[in-house]
PDB file of C-alpha atoms in Angstrom:
ATOM      1  CA  MET S   1     -11.945  50.295 -21.055  1.00 80.00           C
ATOM      2  CA  SER S   2     -11.186  46.582 -20.931  1.00 94.00           C
ATOM      3  CA  THR S   3      -9.941  45.039 -17.697  1.00 96.00           C
ATOM      4  CA  GLU S   4      -6.508  44.346 -19.219  1.00 96.00           C
ATOM      5  CA  ALA S   5      -6.151  47.926 -20.450  1.00 97.00           C
ATOM      6  CA  LEU S   6      -7.246  49.281 -17.077  1.00 97.00           C
ATOM      7  CA  LEU S   7      -4.676  47.206 -15.195  1.00 97.00           C
ATOM      8  CA  ARG S   8      -1.914  48.299 -17.596  1.00 97.00           C
ATOM      9  CA  ASP S   9      -2.879  51.922 -17.125  1.00 98.00           C
ATOM     10  CA  LEU S  10      -3.004  51.634 -13.321  1.00 98.00           C
ATOM     11  CA  ARG S  11       0.393  49.940 -13.181  1.00 98.00           C
ATOM     12  CA  ARG S  12       1.787  52.810 -15.243  1.00 98.00           C
ATOM     13  CA  GLN S  13       0.188  55.382 -12.940  1.00 98.00           C
ATOM     14  CA  LEU S  14       1.711  53.728  -9.885  1.00 98.00           C
ATOM     15  CA  LEU S  15       5.172  53.584 -11.452  1.00 96.00           C
ATOM     16  CA  ASP S  16       4.965  57.191 -12.663  1.00 97.00           C
ATOM     17  CA  GLY S  17       3.960  58.192  -9.132  1.00 96.00           C
ATOM     18  CA  GLY S  18       6.947  56.444  -7.576  1.00 95.00           C
ATOM     19  CA  LEU S  19       5.035  53.534  -6.061  1.00 96.00           C
ATOM     20  CA  HIS S  20       5.315  49.780  -6.233  1.00 95.00           C
ATOM     21  CA  GLY S  21       1.767  48.721  -5.464  1.00 97.00           C
ATOM     22  CA  CYS S  22       0.170  45.424  -4.479  1.00 98.00           C
ATOM     23  CA  LEU S  23      -3.623  45.717  -4.521  1.00 98.00           C
ATOM     24  CA  LEU S  24      -6.760  43.625  -4.433  1.00 98.00           C
ATOM     25  CA  VAL S  25     -10.399  44.720  -4.546  1.00 98.00           C
ATOM     26  CA  ARG S  26     -13.100  42.056  -4.045  1.00 98.00           C
ATOM     27  CA  ASP S  27     -16.874  42.240  -4.250  1.00 98.00           C
ATOM     28  CA  LEU S  28     -17.871  40.469  -1.039  1.00 98.00           C
ATOM     29  CA  HIS S  29     -21.221  39.398  -2.477  1.00 97.00           C
ATOM     30  CA  THR S  30     -20.142  37.985  -5.844  1.00 97.00           C
ATOM     31  CA  GLY S  31     -16.511  37.091  -5.128  1.00 97.00           C
ATOM     32  CA  GLU S  32     -15.360  38.913  -8.274  1.00 98.00           C
ATOM     33  CA  GLU S  33     -12.025  40.638  -7.800  1.00 98.00           C
ATOM     34  CA  LEU S  34      -9.348  42.712  -9.519  1.00 98.00           C
ATOM     35  CA  GLY S  35      -5.780  43.080  -8.372  1.00 97.00           C
ATOM     36  CA  ILE S  36      -2.193  44.029  -9.081  1.00 98.00           C
ATOM     37  CA  GLU S  37       0.415  41.660  -7.603  1.00 97.00           C
ATOM     38  CA  PRO S  38      -2.067  40.604  -4.895  1.00 98.00           C
ATOM     39  CA  ASP S  39       0.034  37.675  -3.666  1.00 98.00           C
ATOM     40  CA  THR S  40       3.292  39.572  -3.034  1.00 96.00           C
ATOM     41  CA  GLN S  41       4.289  39.458   0.628  1.00 96.00           C
ATOM     42  CA  LEU S  42       5.210  42.792   2.233  1.00 96.00           C
ATOM     43  CA  PRO S  43       5.955  43.838   5.816  1.00 95.00           C
ATOM     44  CA  ALA S  44       2.596  44.544   7.441  1.00 96.00           C
ATOM     45  CA  ALA S  45       3.589  47.462   9.709  1.00 94.00           C
ATOM     46  CA  SER S  46       0.525  48.569  11.731  1.00 95.00           C
ATOM     47  CA  LEU S  47      -1.867  46.407   9.721  1.00 98.00           C
ATOM     48  CA  VAL S  48      -0.934  43.698  12.234  1.00 98.00           C
ATOM     49  CA  LYS S  49      -3.092  45.536  14.779  1.00 98.00           C
ATOM     50  CA  VAL S  50      -6.207  44.099  13.095  1.00 98.00           C
ATOM     51  CA  PRO S  51      -5.181  40.461  13.743  1.00 98.00           C
ATOM     52  CA  LEU S  52      -4.159  41.583  17.239  1.00 98.00           C
ATOM     53  CA  ALA S  53      -7.613  43.078  17.845  1.00 98.00           C
ATOM     54  CA  LEU S  54      -9.249  39.926  16.497  1.00 98.00           C
ATOM     55  CA  ALA S  55      -7.169  37.639  18.728  1.00 98.00           C
ATOM     56  CA  THR S  56      -7.703  39.811  21.808  1.00 98.00           C
ATOM     57  CA  THR S  57     -11.459  40.036  21.259  1.00 98.00           C
ATOM     58  CA  GLU S  58     -11.667  36.281  20.658  1.00 98.00           C
ATOM     59  CA  ARG S  59      -9.853  35.649  23.965  1.00 98.00           C
ATOM     60  CA  ILE S  60     -12.319  37.965  25.713  1.00 98.00           C
ATOM     61  CA  ARG S  61     -15.184  35.937  24.204  1.00 98.00           C
ATOM     62  CA  ARG S  62     -13.599  32.708  25.465  1.00 98.00           C
ATOM     63  CA  GLY S  63     -13.310  34.142  28.956  1.00 98.00           C
ATOM     64  CA  GLU S  64      -9.509  34.068  28.917  1.00 98.00           C
ATOM     65  CA  LEU S  65      -9.384  37.846  29.248  1.00 98.00           C
ATOM     66  CA  ASP S  66     -11.752  40.413  30.772  1.00 98.00           C
ATOM     67  CA  GLY S  67     -12.098  43.614  28.777  1.00 98.00           C
ATOM     68  CA  ALA S  68     -12.660  45.574  32.004  1.00 98.00           C
ATOM     69  CA  THR S  69      -9.288  44.519  33.474  1.00 98.00           C
ATOM     70  CA  MET S  70      -7.170  47.589  34.226  1.00 98.00           C
ATOM     71  CA  LEU S  71      -3.506  47.551  33.213  1.00 97.00           C
ATOM     72  CA  ASP S  72      -0.690  49.874  34.201  1.00 95.00           C
ATOM     73  CA  VAL S  73       0.986  50.982  30.981  1.00 94.00           C
ATOM     74  CA  ARG S  74       4.374  52.645  30.886  1.00 90.00           C
ATOM     75  CA  PRO S  75       4.619  55.758  28.691  1.00 83.00           C
ATOM     76  CA  GLY S  76       6.160  55.456  25.251  1.00 76.00           C
ATOM     77  CA  ARG S  77       7.942  58.811  25.462  1.00 69.00           C
ATOM     78  CA  ILE S  78       8.581  58.738  21.710  1.00 65.00           C
ATOM     79  CA  THR S  79       9.445  62.165  20.342  1.00 59.00           C
ATOM     80  CA  THR S  80       9.911  61.449  16.622  1.00 62.00           C
ATOM     81  CA  PRO S  81       6.992  62.353  14.319  1.00 64.00           C
ATOM     82  CA  GLY S  82       4.347  59.697  13.694  1.00 68.00           C
ATOM     83  CA  PRO S  83       3.480  57.673  16.810  1.00 78.00           C
ATOM     84  CA  THR S  84       0.202  58.473  18.568  1.00 81.00           C
ATOM     85  CA  GLY S  85      -1.600  58.031  21.872  1.00 89.00           C
ATOM     86  CA  LEU S  86       0.234  56.346  24.745  1.00 91.00           C
ATOM     87  CA  SER S  87       3.344  56.185  22.566  1.00 85.00           C
ATOM     88  CA  ARG S  88       3.734  59.922  23.201  1.00 85.00           C
ATOM     89  CA  PHE S  89       2.661  59.915  26.871  1.00 90.00           C
ATOM     90  CA  ARG S  90       5.191  61.148  29.425  1.00 88.00           C
ATOM     91  CA  HIS S  91       3.696  59.438  32.471  1.00 91.00           C
ATOM     92  CA  PRO S  92       2.263  55.991  33.291  1.00 92.00           C
ATOM     93  CA  ALA S  93      -1.439  55.410  32.671  1.00 94.00           C
ATOM     94  CA  ARG S  94      -3.977  52.897  33.988  1.00 96.00           C
ATOM     95  CA  ILE S  95      -6.217  51.686  31.153  1.00 97.00           C
ATOM     96  CA  ALA S  96      -8.732  48.862  30.609  1.00 98.00           C
ATOM     97  CA  ILE S  97      -8.111  46.198  27.969  1.00 98.00           C
ATOM     98  CA  ASP S  98     -11.215  47.333  26.052  1.00 98.00           C
ATOM     99  CA  ASP S  99      -9.813  50.856  25.857  1.00 97.00           C
ATOM    100  CA  LEU S 100      -6.393  49.596  24.794  1.00 97.00           C
ATOM    101  CA  LEU S 101      -8.188  47.885  21.893  1.00 98.00           C
ATOM    102  CA  TYR S 102      -9.649  51.234  20.869  1.00 98.00           C
ATOM    103  CA  LEU S 103      -6.303  53.029  21.099  1.00 97.00           C
ATOM    104  CA  SER S 104      -4.422  50.302  19.248  1.00 97.00           C
ATOM    105  CA  THR S 105      -6.884  49.885  16.391  1.00 98.00           C
ATOM    106  CA  CYS S 106      -8.553  53.276  15.977  1.00 97.00           C
ATOM    107  CA  VAL S 107      -5.645  55.576  16.889  1.00 95.00           C
ATOM    108  CA  SER S 108      -2.897  53.153  15.775  1.00 95.00           C
ATOM    109  CA  ASP S 109      -1.177  53.511  19.147  1.00 94.00           C
ATOM    110  CA  GLY S 110       1.880  51.251  19.207  1.00 93.00           C
ATOM    111  CA  THR S 111       2.309  51.352  22.986  1.00 93.00           C
ATOM    112  CA  ALA S 112      -1.320  50.278  23.467  1.00 95.00           C
ATOM    113  CA  ALA S 113      -0.760  47.480  20.947  1.00 96.00           C
ATOM    114  CA  ASP S 114       2.306  46.301  22.845  1.00 95.00           C
ATOM    115  CA  ALA S 115       0.306  46.156  26.081  1.00 96.00           C
ATOM    116  CA  LEU S 116      -2.108  43.843  24.236  1.00 97.00           C
ATOM    117  CA  PHE S 117       0.777  41.816  22.771  1.00 97.00           C
ATOM    118  CA  ASP S 118       2.067  41.329  26.340  1.00 96.00           C
ATOM    119  CA  LEU S 119      -1.257  39.586  27.054  1.00 98.00           C
ATOM    120  CA  THR S 120      -1.431  37.715  23.739  1.00 98.00           C
ATOM    121  CA  PRO S 121       2.091  37.275  22.310  1.00 97.00           C
ATOM    122  CA  PRO S 122       2.655  37.215  18.542  1.00 97.00           C
ATOM    123  CA  ALA S 123       2.836  33.399  18.419  1.00 97.00           C
ATOM    124  CA  ARG S 124      -0.551  33.152  20.162  1.00 98.00           C
ATOM    125  CA  VAL S 125      -2.067  35.690  17.764  1.00 98.00           C
ATOM    126  CA  ALA S 126      -0.770  33.572  14.867  1.00 98.00           C
ATOM    127  CA  ASP S 127      -2.236  30.415  16.422  1.00 98.00           C
ATOM    128  CA  ILE S 128      -5.671  32.019  16.797  1.00 98.00           C
ATOM    129  CA  LEU S 129      -5.584  33.181  13.162  1.00 98.00           C
ATOM    130  CA  HIS S 130      -4.890  29.608  12.081  1.00 98.00           C
ATOM    131  CA  GLU S 131      -7.672  28.274  14.306  1.00 98.00           C
ATOM    132  CA  LEU S 132     -10.033  30.666  12.532  1.00 98.00           C
ATOM    133  CA  GLY S 133      -8.906  29.436   9.107  1.00 97.00           C
ATOM    134  CA  LEU S 134      -6.897  32.542   8.210  1.00 97.00           C
ATOM    135  CA  ARG S 135      -3.629  31.980   6.340  1.00 91.00           C
ATOM    136  CA  GLY S 136      -1.097  34.250   4.677  1.00 93.00           C
ATOM    137  CA  LEU S 137      -0.657  36.684   7.577  1.00 97.00           C
ATOM    138  CA  THR S 138       2.550  36.126   9.549  1.00 96.00           C
ATOM    139  CA  VAL S 139       2.766  37.588  13.057  1.00 97.00           C
ATOM    140  CA  ARG S 140       6.300  37.368  14.437  1.00 95.00           C
ATOM    141  CA  HIS S 141       6.878  40.353  16.690  1.00 94.00           C
ATOM    142  CA  SER S 142       5.252  43.159  18.664  1.00 93.00           C
ATOM    143  CA  MET S 143       5.271  46.854  17.757  1.00 91.00           C
ATOM    144  CA  ARG S 144       8.376  47.654  19.830  1.00 84.00           C
ATOM    145  CA  GLU S 145      10.601  46.483  16.987  1.00 75.00           C
ATOM    146  CA  LEU S 146       9.072  49.131  14.721  1.00 66.00           C
ATOM    147  CA  SER S 147      10.241  51.971  16.980  1.00 61.00           C
ATOM    148  CA  ASP S 148      13.930  51.305  16.263  1.00 63.00           C
ATOM    149  CA  THR S 149      14.391  52.006  12.569  1.00 58.00           C
ATOM    150  CA  PRO S 150      16.940  54.227  10.776  1.00 57.00           C
ATOM    151  CA  VAL S 151      14.495  57.147  10.828  1.00 54.00           C
ATOM    152  CA  GLU S 152      14.862  57.344  14.640  1.00 53.00           C
ATOM    153  CA  ARG S 153      18.649  57.624  14.255  1.00 53.00           C
ATOM    154  CA  PHE S 154      18.644  60.680  12.014  1.00 53.00           C
ATOM    155  CA  ASP S 155      17.475  64.159  12.885  1.00 55.00           C
ATOM    156  CA  GLY S 156      14.446  65.624  11.155  1.00 54.00           C
ATOM    157  CA  THR S 157      16.460  67.167   8.335  1.00 53.00           C
ATOM    158  CA  GLN S 158      17.965  63.787   7.392  1.00 53.00           C
ATOM    159  CA  ALA S 159      14.841  61.640   7.223  1.00 57.00           C
ATOM    160  CA  HIS S 160      15.376  61.255   3.491  1.00 56.00           C
ATOM    161  CA  LEU S 161      18.533  59.246   4.231  1.00 53.00           C
ATOM    162  CA  ALA S 162      16.527  56.660   6.175  1.00 56.00           C
ATOM    163  CA  HIS S 163      14.054  56.408   3.300  1.00 57.00           C
ATOM    164  CA  ALA S 164      16.876  56.064   0.776  1.00 64.00           C
ATOM    165  CA  LEU S 165      18.269  53.160   2.794  1.00 59.00           C
ATOM    166  CA  ALA S 166      14.828  51.568   2.940  1.00 61.00           C
ATOM    167  CA  ILE S 167      14.494  51.828  -0.840  1.00 64.00           C
ATOM    168  CA  GLU S 168      18.002  50.719  -1.803  1.00 65.00           C
ATOM    169  CA  ALA S 169      18.973  48.096   0.776  1.00 54.00           C
ATOM    170  CA  GLY S 170      16.563  45.346  -0.198  1.00 57.00           C
ATOM    171  CA  THR S 171      17.337  42.120  -2.057  1.00 57.00           C
ATOM    172  CA  SER S 172      15.581  40.408  -4.944  1.00 56.00           C
ATOM    173  CA  GLY S 173      14.256  37.793  -2.489  1.00 61.00           C
ATOM    174  CA  ARG S 174      12.698  40.499  -0.274  1.00 63.00           C
ATOM    175  CA  GLY S 175      15.404  40.285   2.332  1.00 66.00           C
ATOM    176  CA  HIS S 176      16.558  43.636   3.686  1.00 67.00           C
ATOM    177  CA  ARG S 177      19.355  45.197   5.722  1.00 65.00           C
ATOM    178  CA  VAL S 178      16.637  46.937   7.756  1.00 75.00           C
ATOM    179  CA  PRO S 179      15.111  44.074   9.808  1.00 75.00           C
ATOM    180  CA  GLN S 180      11.642  45.618   9.886  1.00 79.00           C
ATOM    181  CA  LEU S 181      11.558  45.465   6.062  1.00 84.00           C
ATOM    182  CA  ASP S 182      12.913  41.902   5.782  1.00 86.00           C
ATOM    183  CA  THR S 183       9.982  39.620   4.973  1.00 88.00           C
ATOM    184  CA  THR S 184      11.742  36.665   6.634  1.00 88.00           C
ATOM    185  CA  ARG S 185      11.793  38.505   9.976  1.00 89.00           C
ATOM    186  CA  ALA S 186       8.946  41.027   9.917  1.00 92.00           C
ATOM    187  CA  ASN S 187       5.205  40.682  10.368  1.00 95.00           C
ATOM    188  CA  THR S 188       4.033  40.154   6.801  1.00 97.00           C
ATOM    189  CA  GLY S 189       0.969  39.818   4.635  1.00 97.00           C
ATOM    190  CA  SER S 190      -0.200  40.075   1.055  1.00 98.00           C
ATOM    191  CA  ALA S 191      -3.094  42.060  -0.349  1.00 98.00           C
ATOM    192  CA  ARG S 192      -4.941  38.763  -0.846  1.00 98.00           C
ATOM    193  CA  ALA S 193      -4.354  37.641   2.751  1.00 98.00           C
ATOM    194  CA  CYS S 194      -5.646  40.987   3.998  1.00 98.00           C
ATOM    195  CA  VAL S 195      -8.770  40.730   1.854  1.00 98.00           C
ATOM    196  CA  GLU S 196      -9.351  37.193   3.147  1.00 98.00           C
ATOM    197  CA  LEU S 197      -9.205  38.592   6.688  1.00 98.00           C
ATOM    198  CA  LEU S 198     -11.662  41.349   5.790  1.00 98.00           C
ATOM    199  CA  GLN S 199     -14.028  38.876   4.148  1.00 98.00           C
ATOM    200  CA  ALA S 200     -13.946  36.689   7.268  1.00 98.00           C
ATOM    201  CA  LEU S 201     -14.849  39.733   9.381  1.00 98.00           C
ATOM    202  CA  TRP S 202     -17.661  40.985   7.106  1.00 98.00           C
ATOM    203  CA  THR S 203     -19.264  37.715   5.975  1.00 98.00           C
ATOM    204  CA  PRO S 204     -20.112  34.466   7.809  1.00 98.00           C
ATOM    205  CA  SER S 205     -16.930  32.574   8.740  1.00 98.00           C
ATOM    206  CA  LYS S 206     -15.296  30.705  11.603  1.00 98.00           C
ATOM    207  CA  ILE S 207     -15.043  34.009  13.458  1.00 98.00           C
ATOM    208  CA  ASP S 208     -17.765  34.365  16.089  1.00 98.00           C
ATOM    209  CA  PRO S 209     -20.331  36.956  14.872  1.00 98.00           C
ATOM    210  CA  GLU S 210     -20.006  39.029  18.047  1.00 98.00           C
ATOM    211  CA  VAL S 211     -16.213  39.088  17.740  1.00 98.00           C
ATOM    212  CA  ALA S 212     -16.393  40.020  14.055  1.00 98.00           C
ATOM    213  CA  GLY S 213     -18.852  42.807  14.850  1.00 98.00           C
ATOM    214  CA  ARG S 214     -16.566  44.197  17.540  1.00 98.00           C
ATOM    215  CA  VAL S 215     -13.569  44.337  15.188  1.00 98.00           C
ATOM    216  CA  ARG S 216     -15.682  45.868  12.404  1.00 98.00           C
ATOM    217  CA  GLY S 217     -16.794  48.543  14.859  1.00 98.00           C
ATOM    218  CA  LEU S 218     -13.212  49.361  15.771  1.00 98.00           C
ATOM    219  CA  MET S 219     -12.234  49.674  12.114  1.00 98.00           C
ATOM    220  CA  ALA S 220     -15.256  51.894  11.445  1.00 98.00           C
ATOM    221  CA  HIS S 221     -13.906  54.347  14.033  1.00 97.00           C
ATOM    222  CA  ASN S 222     -10.397  54.507  12.566  1.00 97.00           C
ATOM    223  CA  LEU S 223      -9.190  58.092  13.034  1.00 96.00           C
ATOM    224  CA  VAL S 224      -6.422  57.908  10.410  1.00 94.00           C
ATOM    225  CA  ARG S 225      -8.346  59.017   7.336  1.00 94.00           C
ATOM    226  CA  HIS S 226      -5.919  60.812   5.028  1.00 93.00           C
ATOM    227  CA  ARG S 227      -5.136  57.920   2.691  1.00 95.00           C
ATOM    228  CA  LEU S 228      -8.022  55.961   1.126  1.00 97.00           C
ATOM    229  CA  ALA S 229     -10.875  57.473   3.132  1.00 97.00           C
ATOM    230  CA  PRO S 230     -11.272  60.613   0.950  1.00 96.00           C
ATOM    231  CA  ASP S 231     -12.164  58.423  -2.043  1.00 96.00           C
ATOM    232  CA  PHE S 232     -14.403  55.978  -0.202  1.00 97.00           C
ATOM    233  CA  SER S 233     -16.281  58.127   2.308  1.00 94.00           C
ATOM    234  CA  SER S 234     -19.615  59.770   1.541  1.00 94.00           C
ATOM    235  CA  ASP S 235     -23.148  60.093   2.895  1.00 94.00           C
ATOM    236  CA  ALA S 236     -23.993  56.954   0.905  1.00 95.00           C
ATOM    237  CA  THR S 237     -21.051  54.803   2.014  1.00 96.00           C
ATOM    238  CA  THR S 238     -19.360  53.538   5.170  1.00 96.00           C
ATOM    239  CA  TRP S 239     -15.566  53.153   5.103  1.00 98.00           C
ATOM    240  CA  SER S 240     -13.972  50.962   7.801  1.00 98.00           C
ATOM    241  CA  SER S 241     -10.209  50.564   7.666  1.00 98.00           C
ATOM    242  CA  LYS S 242      -6.732  50.297   9.148  1.00 98.00           C
ATOM    243  CA  THR S 243      -3.587  51.971   7.861  1.00 97.00           C
ATOM    244  CA  GLY S 244       0.025  50.889   8.156  1.00 96.00           C
ATOM    245  CA  THR S 245       3.072  53.110   7.707  1.00 92.00           C
ATOM    246  CA  LEU S 246       6.754  52.275   8.138  1.00 88.00           C
ATOM    247  CA  LEU S 247       9.629  54.049   6.412  1.00 86.00           C
ATOM    248  CA  ASN S 248       8.756  53.800   2.689  1.00 89.00           C
ATOM    249  CA  LEU S 249       5.748  51.517   3.256  1.00 94.00           C
ATOM    250  CA  ARG S 250       2.237  52.956   2.934  1.00 96.00           C
ATOM    251  CA  HIS S 251      -0.651  50.534   3.395  1.00 98.00           C
ATOM    252  CA  GLU S 252      -4.370  50.613   3.995  1.00 98.00           C
ATOM    253  CA  ILE S 253      -6.963  47.864   4.118  1.00 98.00           C
ATOM    254  CA  GLY S 254     -10.673  48.375   4.509  1.00 98.00           C
ATOM    255  CA  VAL S 255     -14.238  47.671   3.477  1.00 98.00           C
ATOM    256  CA  VAL S 256     -16.562  50.108   1.723  1.00 98.00           C
ATOM    257  CA  GLU S 257     -20.277  49.442   2.231  1.00 98.00           C
ATOM    258  CA  HIS S 258     -22.625  51.203  -0.191  1.00 96.00           C
ATOM    259  CA  ALA S 259     -26.186  52.231   0.565  1.00 96.00           C
ATOM    260  CA  ASP S 260     -27.364  50.010  -2.318  1.00 94.00           C
ATOM    261  CA  GLY S 261     -25.964  46.962  -0.508  1.00 95.00           C
ATOM    262  CA  GLN S 262     -22.768  46.468  -2.507  1.00 96.00           C
ATOM    263  CA  THR S 263     -19.738  45.790  -0.304  1.00 98.00           C
ATOM    264  CA  PHE S 264     -16.103  45.713  -1.383  1.00 98.00           C
ATOM    265  CA  ALA S 265     -12.996  44.631   0.517  1.00 98.00           C
ATOM    266  CA  ILE S 266      -9.933  46.640  -0.468  1.00 98.00           C
ATOM    267  CA  ALA S 267      -6.256  46.116   0.309  1.00 98.00           C
ATOM    268  CA  VAL S 268      -3.570  48.507  -0.911  1.00 98.00           C
ATOM    269  CA  LEU S 269       0.010  47.723   0.095  1.00 98.00           C
ATOM    270  CA  THR S 270       2.727  49.945  -1.358  1.00 97.00           C
ATOM    271  CA  GLU S 271       6.427  50.667  -1.302  1.00 95.00           C
ATOM    272  CA  SER S 272       7.486  54.189  -2.214  1.00 92.00           C
ATOM    273  CA  LEU S 273      10.461  54.562  -4.532  1.00 90.00           C
ATOM    274  CA  VAL S 274      10.888  58.225  -3.547  1.00 89.00           C
ATOM    275  CA  PRO S 275      13.222  58.986  -0.593  1.00 85.00           C
ATOM    276  CA  ALA S 276      10.913  61.329   1.316  1.00 78.00           C
ATOM    277  CA  GLY S 277       8.790  60.919   4.417  1.00 77.00           C
ATOM    278  CA  THR S 278       5.904  63.220   3.528  1.00 83.00           C
ATOM    279  CA  GLN S 279       4.244  62.289   0.239  1.00 89.00           C
ATOM    280  CA  PRO S 280       0.589  63.335   0.113  1.00 93.00           C
ATOM    281  CA  GLY S 281       0.614  62.658  -3.619  1.00 94.00           C
ATOM    282  CA  ALA S 282       1.403  58.986  -2.953  1.00 95.00           C
ATOM    283  CA  ASP S 283      -1.543  58.713  -0.553  1.00 96.00           C
ATOM    284  CA  ALA S 284      -3.837  60.290  -3.134  1.00 97.00           C
ATOM    285  CA  LEU S 285      -2.536  57.976  -5.867  1.00 97.00           C
ATOM    286  CA  MET S 286      -3.189  54.894  -3.713  1.00 97.00           C
ATOM    287  CA  ALA S 287      -6.797  55.975  -3.284  1.00 98.00           C
ATOM    288  CA  GLN S 288      -7.213  56.832  -6.964  1.00 98.00           C
ATOM    289  CA  VAL S 289      -5.974  53.427  -8.138  1.00 98.00           C
ATOM    290  CA  ALA S 290      -8.055  51.553  -5.561  1.00 98.00           C
ATOM    291  CA  ARG S 291     -11.168  53.494  -6.528  1.00 98.00           C
ATOM    292  CA  SER S 292     -10.574  52.800 -10.211  1.00 98.00           C
ATOM    293  CA  LEU S 293     -10.494  49.070  -9.465  1.00 98.00           C
ATOM    294  CA  ARG S 294     -13.644  49.337  -7.348  1.00 98.00           C
ATOM    295  CA  ASP S 295     -15.461  51.375 -10.001  1.00 97.00           C
ATOM    296  CA  HIS S 296     -14.557  48.829 -12.688  1.00 97.00           C
ATOM    297  CA  LEU S 297     -15.850  45.958 -10.557  1.00 96.00           C
ATOM    298  CA  ARG S 298     -19.126  47.794  -9.952  1.00 93.00           C
ATOM    299  CA  GLN S 299     -19.673  48.017 -13.693  1.00 88.00           C
ATOM    300  CA  LEU S 300     -19.041  44.325 -14.431  1.00 80.00           C
TER     301      LEU S 300
END
């Protein structure tokens, strides 16, 4: 199948599956890439925890922070489905910065991420990204803002109403009545910006090699593996990634390293057009489309 025919077919599959998808797959050795709307900006949701981990680790390298420093963290006490780790704790905990990095990145713990944002505020994270030559990722706020969406205001039987609002209340300019989905107010990024970040972490760049290795290690131990991981994990591959989920947004970015040496950076950012919280078919479709792009690149 030609590249043009493949892209047409994948766009149709996404639409038929109720997804608006923005994807980019890049061969990190050759630079060849394939994508669908790779420059569209979308709210980043928990993907922002990768820039946060990078900025925190860079500050540890500079001696501005000590990873062994213990912090007293208040419990999140969140009872709605989704949040993990300290976000669901009922009592205060005393945790080292290094361990907060693990919880934030590998478990996608929003409360742990906010403890790190208290040390390195969003504006400082953005500044460090710019210092490292990374553009296209906007960091405006911590994770606390993501815990006050319409889904928290409805009971479990009405979650579809929150998703319907998320789908229907946007504007043509990507503004939104839900602040967390408004690209002028939210943390944002495009598939291309995410792939640029991954390339800077996996290949020589302005990022210190030790810092890049630390962040790669965190992503390799990501415990959220229901989305793209089933299509990119095997005995002959390593899949390192970070997911992001917020209302009708389903994202994942990652790098697949093959035993033969081929390495691909993958970013899949999607908006569901179906007003439902649980959509395993959407997760499977994301992986299928991303793998099709990767497979086509491998054959070029």
